[in-house]
CSV table of C-alpha atoms and ligand atoms in Angstrom, one decimal:
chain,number,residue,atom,x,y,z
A,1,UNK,CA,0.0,0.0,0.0
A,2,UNK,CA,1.7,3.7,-1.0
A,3,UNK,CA,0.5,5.2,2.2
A,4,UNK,CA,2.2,2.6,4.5
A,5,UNK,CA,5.5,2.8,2.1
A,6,UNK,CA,5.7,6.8,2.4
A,7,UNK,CA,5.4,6.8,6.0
A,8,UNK,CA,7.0,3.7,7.0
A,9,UNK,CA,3.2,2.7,8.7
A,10,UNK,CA,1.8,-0.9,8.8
A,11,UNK,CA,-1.8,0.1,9.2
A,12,UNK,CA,-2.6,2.9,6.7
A,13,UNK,CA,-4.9,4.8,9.0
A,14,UNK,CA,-3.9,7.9,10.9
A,15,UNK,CA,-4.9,9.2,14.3
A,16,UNK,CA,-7.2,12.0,14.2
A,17,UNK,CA,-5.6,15.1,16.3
A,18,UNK,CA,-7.6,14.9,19.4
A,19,UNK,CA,-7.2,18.4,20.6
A,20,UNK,CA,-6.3,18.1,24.4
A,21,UNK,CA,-6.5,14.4,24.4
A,22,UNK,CA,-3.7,12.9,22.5
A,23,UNK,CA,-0.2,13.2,24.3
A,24,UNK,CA,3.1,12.0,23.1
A,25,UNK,CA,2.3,9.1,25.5
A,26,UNK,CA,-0.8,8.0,23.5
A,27,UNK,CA,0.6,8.7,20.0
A,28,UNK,CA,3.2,6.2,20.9
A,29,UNK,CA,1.2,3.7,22.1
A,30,UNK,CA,-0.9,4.3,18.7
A,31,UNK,CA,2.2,4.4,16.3
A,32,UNK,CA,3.7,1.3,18.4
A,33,UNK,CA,0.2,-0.7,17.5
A,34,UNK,CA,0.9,-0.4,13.9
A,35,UNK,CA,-1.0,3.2,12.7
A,36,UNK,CA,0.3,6.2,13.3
A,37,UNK,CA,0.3,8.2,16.1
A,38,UNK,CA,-0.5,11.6,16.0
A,39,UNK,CA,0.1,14.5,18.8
A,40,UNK,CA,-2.7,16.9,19.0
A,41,UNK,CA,-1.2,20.1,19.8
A,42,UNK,CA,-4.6,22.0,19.9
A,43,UNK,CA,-4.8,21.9,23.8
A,44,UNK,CA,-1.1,23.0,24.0
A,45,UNK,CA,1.5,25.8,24.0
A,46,UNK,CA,4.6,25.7,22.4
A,47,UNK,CA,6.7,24.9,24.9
A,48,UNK,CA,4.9,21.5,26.5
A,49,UNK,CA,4.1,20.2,22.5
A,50,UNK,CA,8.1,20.1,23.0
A,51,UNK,CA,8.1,18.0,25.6
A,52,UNK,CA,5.4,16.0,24.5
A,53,UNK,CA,7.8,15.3,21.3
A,54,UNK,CA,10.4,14.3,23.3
A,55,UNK,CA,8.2,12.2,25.4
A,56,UNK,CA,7.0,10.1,22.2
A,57,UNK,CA,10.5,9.9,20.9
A,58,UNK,CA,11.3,8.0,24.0
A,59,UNK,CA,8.9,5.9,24.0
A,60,UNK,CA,8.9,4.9,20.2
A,61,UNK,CA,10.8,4.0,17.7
A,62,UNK,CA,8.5,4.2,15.0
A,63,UNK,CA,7.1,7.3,13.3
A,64,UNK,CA,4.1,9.5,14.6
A,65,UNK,CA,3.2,13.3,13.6
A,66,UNK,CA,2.1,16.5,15.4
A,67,UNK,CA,-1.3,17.5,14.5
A,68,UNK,CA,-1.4,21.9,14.7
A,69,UNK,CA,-4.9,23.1,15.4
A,70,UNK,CA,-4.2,26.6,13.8
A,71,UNK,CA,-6.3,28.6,16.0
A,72,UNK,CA,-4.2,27.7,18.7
A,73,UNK,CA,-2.1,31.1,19.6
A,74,UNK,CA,1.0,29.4,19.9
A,75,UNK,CA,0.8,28.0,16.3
A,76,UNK,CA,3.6,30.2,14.6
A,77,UNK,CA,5.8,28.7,17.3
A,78,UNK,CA,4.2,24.9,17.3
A,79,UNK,CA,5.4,25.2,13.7
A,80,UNK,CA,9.1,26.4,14.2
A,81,UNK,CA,8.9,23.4,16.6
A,82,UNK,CA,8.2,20.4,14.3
A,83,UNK,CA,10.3,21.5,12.1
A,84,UNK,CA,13.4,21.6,14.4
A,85,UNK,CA,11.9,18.7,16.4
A,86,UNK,CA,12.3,17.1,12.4
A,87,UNK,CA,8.8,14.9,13.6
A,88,UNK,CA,8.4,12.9,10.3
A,89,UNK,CA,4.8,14.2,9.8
A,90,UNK,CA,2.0,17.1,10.6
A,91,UNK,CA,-1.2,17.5,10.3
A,92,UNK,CA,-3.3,20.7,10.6
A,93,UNK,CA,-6.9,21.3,11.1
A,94,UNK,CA,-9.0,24.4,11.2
A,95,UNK,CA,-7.0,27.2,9.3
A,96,UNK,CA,-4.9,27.1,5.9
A,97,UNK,CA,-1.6,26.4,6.7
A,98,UNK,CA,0.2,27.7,3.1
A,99,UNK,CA,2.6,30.3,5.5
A,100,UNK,CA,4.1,27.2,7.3
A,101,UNK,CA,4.4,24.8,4.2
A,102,UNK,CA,8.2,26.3,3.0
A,103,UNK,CA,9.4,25.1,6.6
A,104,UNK,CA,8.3,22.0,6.9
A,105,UNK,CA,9.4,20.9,3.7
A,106,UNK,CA,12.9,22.5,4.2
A,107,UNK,CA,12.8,19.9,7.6
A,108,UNK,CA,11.6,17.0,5.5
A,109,UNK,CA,8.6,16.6,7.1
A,110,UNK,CA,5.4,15.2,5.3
A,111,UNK,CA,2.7,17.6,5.5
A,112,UNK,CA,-1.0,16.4,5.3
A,113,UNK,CA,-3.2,19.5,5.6
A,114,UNK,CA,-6.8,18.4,6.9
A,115,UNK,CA,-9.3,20.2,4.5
A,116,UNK,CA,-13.3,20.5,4.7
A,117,UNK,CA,-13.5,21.5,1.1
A,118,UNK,CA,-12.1,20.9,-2.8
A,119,UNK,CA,-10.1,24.2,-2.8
A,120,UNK,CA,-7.8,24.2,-0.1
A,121,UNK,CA,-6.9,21.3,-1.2
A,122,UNK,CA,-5.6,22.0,-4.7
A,123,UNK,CA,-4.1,25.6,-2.9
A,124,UNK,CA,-1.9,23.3,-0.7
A,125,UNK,CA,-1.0,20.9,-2.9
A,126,UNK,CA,0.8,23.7,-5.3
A,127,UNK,CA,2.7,24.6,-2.1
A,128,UNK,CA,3.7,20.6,-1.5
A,129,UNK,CA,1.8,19.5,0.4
A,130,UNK,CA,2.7,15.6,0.7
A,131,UNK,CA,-1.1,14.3,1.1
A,132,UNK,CA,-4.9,15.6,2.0
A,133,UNK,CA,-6.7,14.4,4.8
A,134,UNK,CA,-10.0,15.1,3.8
A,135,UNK,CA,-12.5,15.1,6.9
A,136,UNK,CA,-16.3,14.9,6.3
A,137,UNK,CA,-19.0,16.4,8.8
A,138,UNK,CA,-19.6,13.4,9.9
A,139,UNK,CA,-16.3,14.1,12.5
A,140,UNK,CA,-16.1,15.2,15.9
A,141,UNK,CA,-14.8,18.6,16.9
A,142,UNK,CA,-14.5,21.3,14.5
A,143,UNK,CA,-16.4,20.5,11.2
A,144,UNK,CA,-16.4,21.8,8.1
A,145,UNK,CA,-20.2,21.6,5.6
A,146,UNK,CA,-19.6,18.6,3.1
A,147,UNK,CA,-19.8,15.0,3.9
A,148,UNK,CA,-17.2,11.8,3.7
A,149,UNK,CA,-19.0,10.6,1.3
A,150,UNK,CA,-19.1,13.5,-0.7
A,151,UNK,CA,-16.1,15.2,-0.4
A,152,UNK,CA,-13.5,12.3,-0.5
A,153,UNK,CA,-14.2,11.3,-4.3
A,154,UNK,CA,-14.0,15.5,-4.9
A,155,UNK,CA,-10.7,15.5,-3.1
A,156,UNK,CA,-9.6,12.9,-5.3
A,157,UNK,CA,-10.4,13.7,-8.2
A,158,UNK,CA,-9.1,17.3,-7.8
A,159,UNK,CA,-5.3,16.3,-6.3
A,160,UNK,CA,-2.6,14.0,-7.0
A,161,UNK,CA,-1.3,13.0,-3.8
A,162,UNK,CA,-2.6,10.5,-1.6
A,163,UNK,CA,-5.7,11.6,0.2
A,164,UNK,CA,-7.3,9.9,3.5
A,165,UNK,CA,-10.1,9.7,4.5
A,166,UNK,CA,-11.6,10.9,8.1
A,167,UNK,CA,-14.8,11.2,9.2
A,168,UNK,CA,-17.4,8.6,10.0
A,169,UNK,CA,-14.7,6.3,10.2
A,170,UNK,CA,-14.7,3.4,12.7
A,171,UNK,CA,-14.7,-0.1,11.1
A,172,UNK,CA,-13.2,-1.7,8.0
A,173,UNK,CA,-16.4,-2.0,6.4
A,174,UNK,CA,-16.4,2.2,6.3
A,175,UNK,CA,-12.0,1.8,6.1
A,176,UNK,CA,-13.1,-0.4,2.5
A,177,UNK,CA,-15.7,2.2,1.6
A,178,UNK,CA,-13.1,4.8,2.0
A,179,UNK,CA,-10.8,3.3,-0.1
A,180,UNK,CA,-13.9,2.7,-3.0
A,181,UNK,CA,-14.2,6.5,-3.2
A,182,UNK,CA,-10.6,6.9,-3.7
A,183,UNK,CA,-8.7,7.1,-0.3
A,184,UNK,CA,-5.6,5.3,0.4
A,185,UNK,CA,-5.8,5.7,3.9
A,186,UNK,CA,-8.5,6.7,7.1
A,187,UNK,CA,-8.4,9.2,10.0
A,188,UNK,CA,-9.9,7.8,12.9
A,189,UNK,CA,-10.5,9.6,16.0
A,190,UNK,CA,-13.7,8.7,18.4
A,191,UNK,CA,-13.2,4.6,18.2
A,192,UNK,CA,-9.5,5.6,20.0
A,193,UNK,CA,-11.4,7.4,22.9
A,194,UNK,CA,-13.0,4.7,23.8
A,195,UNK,CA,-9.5,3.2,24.4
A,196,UNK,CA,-7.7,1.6,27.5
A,197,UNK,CA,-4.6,3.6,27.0
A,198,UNK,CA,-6.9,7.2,25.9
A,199,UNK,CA,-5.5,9.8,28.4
A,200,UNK,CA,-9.1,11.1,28.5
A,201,UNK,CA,-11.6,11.0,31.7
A,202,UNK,CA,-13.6,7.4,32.4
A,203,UNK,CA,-16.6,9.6,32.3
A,204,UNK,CA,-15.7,10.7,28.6
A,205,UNK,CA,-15.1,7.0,27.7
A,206,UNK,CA,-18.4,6.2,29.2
A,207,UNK,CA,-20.6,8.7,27.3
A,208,UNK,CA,-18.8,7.9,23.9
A,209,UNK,CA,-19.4,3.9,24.7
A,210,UNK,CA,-23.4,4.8,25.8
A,211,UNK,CA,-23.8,7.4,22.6
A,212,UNK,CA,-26.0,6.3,20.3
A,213,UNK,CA,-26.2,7.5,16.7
A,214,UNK,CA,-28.5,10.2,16.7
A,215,UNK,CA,-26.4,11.5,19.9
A,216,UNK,CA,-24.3,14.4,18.5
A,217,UNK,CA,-25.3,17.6,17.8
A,218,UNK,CA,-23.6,20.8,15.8
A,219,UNK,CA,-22.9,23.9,18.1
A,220,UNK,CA,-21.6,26.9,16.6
A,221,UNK,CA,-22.8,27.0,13.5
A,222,UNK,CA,-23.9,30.6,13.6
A,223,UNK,CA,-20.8,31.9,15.6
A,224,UNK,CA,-18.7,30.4,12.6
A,225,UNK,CA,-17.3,27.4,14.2
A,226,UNK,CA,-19.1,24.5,14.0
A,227,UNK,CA,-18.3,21.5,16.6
A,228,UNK,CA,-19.7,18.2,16.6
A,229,UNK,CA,-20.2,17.4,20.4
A,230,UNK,CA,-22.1,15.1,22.2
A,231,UNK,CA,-25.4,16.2,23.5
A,232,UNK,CA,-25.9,17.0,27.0
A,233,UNK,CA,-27.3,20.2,28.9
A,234,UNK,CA,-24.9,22.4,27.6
A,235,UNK,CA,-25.3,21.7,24.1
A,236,UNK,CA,-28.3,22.4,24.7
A,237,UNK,CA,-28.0,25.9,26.3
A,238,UNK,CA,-25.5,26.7,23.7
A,239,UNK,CA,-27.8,25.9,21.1
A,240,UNK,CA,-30.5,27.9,22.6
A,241,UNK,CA,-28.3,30.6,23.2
A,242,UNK,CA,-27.5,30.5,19.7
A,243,UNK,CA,-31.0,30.6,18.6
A,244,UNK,CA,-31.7,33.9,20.4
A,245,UNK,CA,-29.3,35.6,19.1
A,246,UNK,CA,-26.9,35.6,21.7
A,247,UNK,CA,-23.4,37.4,20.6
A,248,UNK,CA,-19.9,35.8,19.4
A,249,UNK,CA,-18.6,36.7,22.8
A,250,UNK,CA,-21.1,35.8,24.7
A,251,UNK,CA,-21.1,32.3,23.0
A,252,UNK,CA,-17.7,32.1,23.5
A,253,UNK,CA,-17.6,32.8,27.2
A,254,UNK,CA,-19.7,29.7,27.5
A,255,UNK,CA,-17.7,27.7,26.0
A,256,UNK,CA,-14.2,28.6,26.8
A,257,UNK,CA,-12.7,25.7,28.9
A,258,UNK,CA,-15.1,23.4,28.1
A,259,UNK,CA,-13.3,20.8,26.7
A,260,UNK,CA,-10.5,20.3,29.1
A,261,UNK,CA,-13.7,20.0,31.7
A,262,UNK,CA,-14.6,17.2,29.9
A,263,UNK,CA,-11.4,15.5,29.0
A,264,UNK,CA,-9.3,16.1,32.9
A,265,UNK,CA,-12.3,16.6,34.7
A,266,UNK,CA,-15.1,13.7,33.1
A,267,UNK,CA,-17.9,16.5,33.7
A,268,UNK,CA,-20.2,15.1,30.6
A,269,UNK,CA,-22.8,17.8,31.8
A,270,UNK,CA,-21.4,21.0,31.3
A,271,UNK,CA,-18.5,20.4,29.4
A,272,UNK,CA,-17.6,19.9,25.9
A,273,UNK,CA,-17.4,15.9,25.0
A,274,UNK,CA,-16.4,16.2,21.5
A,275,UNK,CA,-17.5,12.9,18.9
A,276,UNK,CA,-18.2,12.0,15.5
A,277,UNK,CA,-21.2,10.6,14.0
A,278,UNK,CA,-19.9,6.9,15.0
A,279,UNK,CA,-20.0,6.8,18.5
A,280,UNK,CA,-23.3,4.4,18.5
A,281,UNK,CA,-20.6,2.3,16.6
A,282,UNK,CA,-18.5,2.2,19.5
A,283,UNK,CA,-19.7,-0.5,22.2
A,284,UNK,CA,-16.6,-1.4,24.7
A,285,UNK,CA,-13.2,-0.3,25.5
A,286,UNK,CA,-10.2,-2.1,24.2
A,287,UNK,CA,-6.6,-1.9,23.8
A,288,UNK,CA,-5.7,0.2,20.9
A,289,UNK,CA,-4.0,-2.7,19.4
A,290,UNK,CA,-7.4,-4.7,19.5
A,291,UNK,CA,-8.9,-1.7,17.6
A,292,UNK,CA,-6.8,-1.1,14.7
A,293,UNK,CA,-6.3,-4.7,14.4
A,294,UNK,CA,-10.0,-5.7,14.3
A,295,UNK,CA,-10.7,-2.8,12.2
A,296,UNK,CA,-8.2,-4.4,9.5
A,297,UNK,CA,-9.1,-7.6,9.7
A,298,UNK,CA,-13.2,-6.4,9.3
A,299,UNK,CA,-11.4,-4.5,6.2
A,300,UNK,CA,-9.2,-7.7,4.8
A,301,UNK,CA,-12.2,-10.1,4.9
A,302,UNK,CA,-14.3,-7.8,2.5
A,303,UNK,CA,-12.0,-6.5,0.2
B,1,TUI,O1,-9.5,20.8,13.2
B,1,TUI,C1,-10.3,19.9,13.2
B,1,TUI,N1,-11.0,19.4,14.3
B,1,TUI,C2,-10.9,19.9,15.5
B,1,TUI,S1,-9.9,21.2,16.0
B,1,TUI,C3,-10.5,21.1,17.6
B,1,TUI,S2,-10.0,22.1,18.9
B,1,TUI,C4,-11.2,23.3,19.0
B,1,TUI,N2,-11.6,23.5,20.2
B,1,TUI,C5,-12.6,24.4,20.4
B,1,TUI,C6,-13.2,25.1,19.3
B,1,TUI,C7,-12.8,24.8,18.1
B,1,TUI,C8,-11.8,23.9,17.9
B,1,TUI,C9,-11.4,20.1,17.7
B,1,TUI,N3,-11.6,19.5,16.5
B,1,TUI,N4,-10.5,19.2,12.1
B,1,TUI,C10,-9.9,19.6,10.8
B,1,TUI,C11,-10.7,20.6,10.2
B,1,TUI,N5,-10.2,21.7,9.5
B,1,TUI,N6,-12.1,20.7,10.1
B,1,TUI,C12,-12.4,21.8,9.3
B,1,TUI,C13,-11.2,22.4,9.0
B,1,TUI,C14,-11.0,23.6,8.2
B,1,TUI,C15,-12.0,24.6,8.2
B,1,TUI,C16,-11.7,25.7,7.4
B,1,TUI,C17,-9.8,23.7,7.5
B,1,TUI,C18,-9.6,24.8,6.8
B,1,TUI,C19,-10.6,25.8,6.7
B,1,TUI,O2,-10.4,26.9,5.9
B,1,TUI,C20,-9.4,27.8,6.1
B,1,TUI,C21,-9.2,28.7,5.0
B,1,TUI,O3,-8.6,29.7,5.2
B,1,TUI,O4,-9.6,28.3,3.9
């Protein structure tokens, strides 16, 4: 498989970014079970993403990338980082990253910008970009409009590098369908929190593993940044406040540290529990191992 070849993988499925979740700890464990591991540097500043690179190179040998969530403040420095770091790949979500692409490529690294939409794509593949991860809404966290289904075979069509596929993603019945629109490799995020070694709260874990389809809900969408969350009573509010016509700031004030109260503190009330479309998918916690390796062997016995 060219995805596994270029990245020296055995799986050729990514980790999703997992803003505040995924430390260098966890992206080892991930890149040591065979995928690869991914830090997501969206709940970080510069200076602990450092150590959290150092931490990962510890504990593996084998590669694993830095996702940068470009809203982060700290980006401009997260991407000096990476690149003297040399971390063999990155990922980027929420932002255009075509400032940062010169660097990175100067330190070797593979770039894999994730995109929401045909455009960016083609922008950051004429500044060498490596691959596209193309993400669908069906995602948790930050979301763009199109689908997986929809966008993936667009993507494809429109690029010449390898393009994964994320989004919906939890099985290797969706991993084959994936690959049938044109994607030589998957993103996966929500089947990993519901993982042993997920550095995220036992609450968090529990709501993902109860969370039926229907069980996630868009907030944002009128302040401009949509984010697929679980429901609970404050996606709810939010989404009443939204409705009224509360302001940007206001909306923002409500949500501002609601993640992390989710992820360090397992309140599933009031915090933000953040899950794609496949969480009713998602019916025990295993070893990561166990996941990506039932997810290929699902994946082998249909192709
Ligand atoms: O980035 C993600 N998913 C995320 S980031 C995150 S952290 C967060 N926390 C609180 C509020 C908001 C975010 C949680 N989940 N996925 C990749 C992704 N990128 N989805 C959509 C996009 C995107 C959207 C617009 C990429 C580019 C873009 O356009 C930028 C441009 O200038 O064209």
């Amino acid at each position: 498989m060219k995805i596994n070849e270029m990245l020296n993988i055995d799986y050729p499925i990514f980790q999703g970014g997992m803003a505040n979740i995924a430390t260098g700890a966890f992206a080892a464990t991930v890149s040591d079970s065979g995928a690869l591991g991914i830090i997501g540097a969206g709940g970080m500043n510069a200076e602990t993403l450092r150590d959290h690179i150092h931490e990962c190179k510890k504990l593996t040998d084998k590669p694993f990338g830095v996702n940068i969530m470009l809203m982060n403040p700290d980006a401009d420095k997260m991407a000096e980082i990476v690149a003297e770091e040399k971390v063999a790949v990155v990922t980027t979500g929420a932002g255009n990253p075509g400032k940062y692409m010169e660097v990175w490529k100067a330190a070797g690294i593979k770039v894999f910008p994730v995109v929401s939409a045909v455009s960016l794509a083609k922008r950051l593949c004429s500044l060498g970009a490596d691959g596209i991860i193309a993400e669908g809404c069906e995602s948790g966290g930050h979301i763009g409009e199109l689908t997986t289904m929809a966008l993936v075979p667009q993507v494809c069509d429109a690029v010449d590098v390898p393009v994964i596929a994320a989004g919906g993603i939890a099985s290797g019945r969706q991993m084959a369908a994936a690959f049938a629109l044109g994607a030589c490799g998957v993103q996966i995020g929500t089947c990993l929190l519901a993982s042993e070694e997920c550095p995220v709260h036992e609450n968090y874990k529990a709501a993902i593993v109860k969370a039926r389809d229907n069980d996630t809900v868009v907030t944002g969408r009128i302040a401009g940044t949509p984010v697929r969350i679980l429901k609970n009573p404050m996606s709810r509010e939010y989404i009443r406040l939204e409705k009224t016509g509360a302001d940007k700031m206001e909306l923002e004030k409500f949500t501002l540290g609601s993640l992390s109260r989710a992820v360090r503190d397992g309140d599933v009330k009031t915090g933000s529990v953040m899950a794609g479309q496949v969480c009713g998918m998602v019916k025990e916690i295993l070893p990561v191992k166990q996941i990506l390796e039932n997810m290929v062997k699902e994946y082998e016995n249909i192709r």
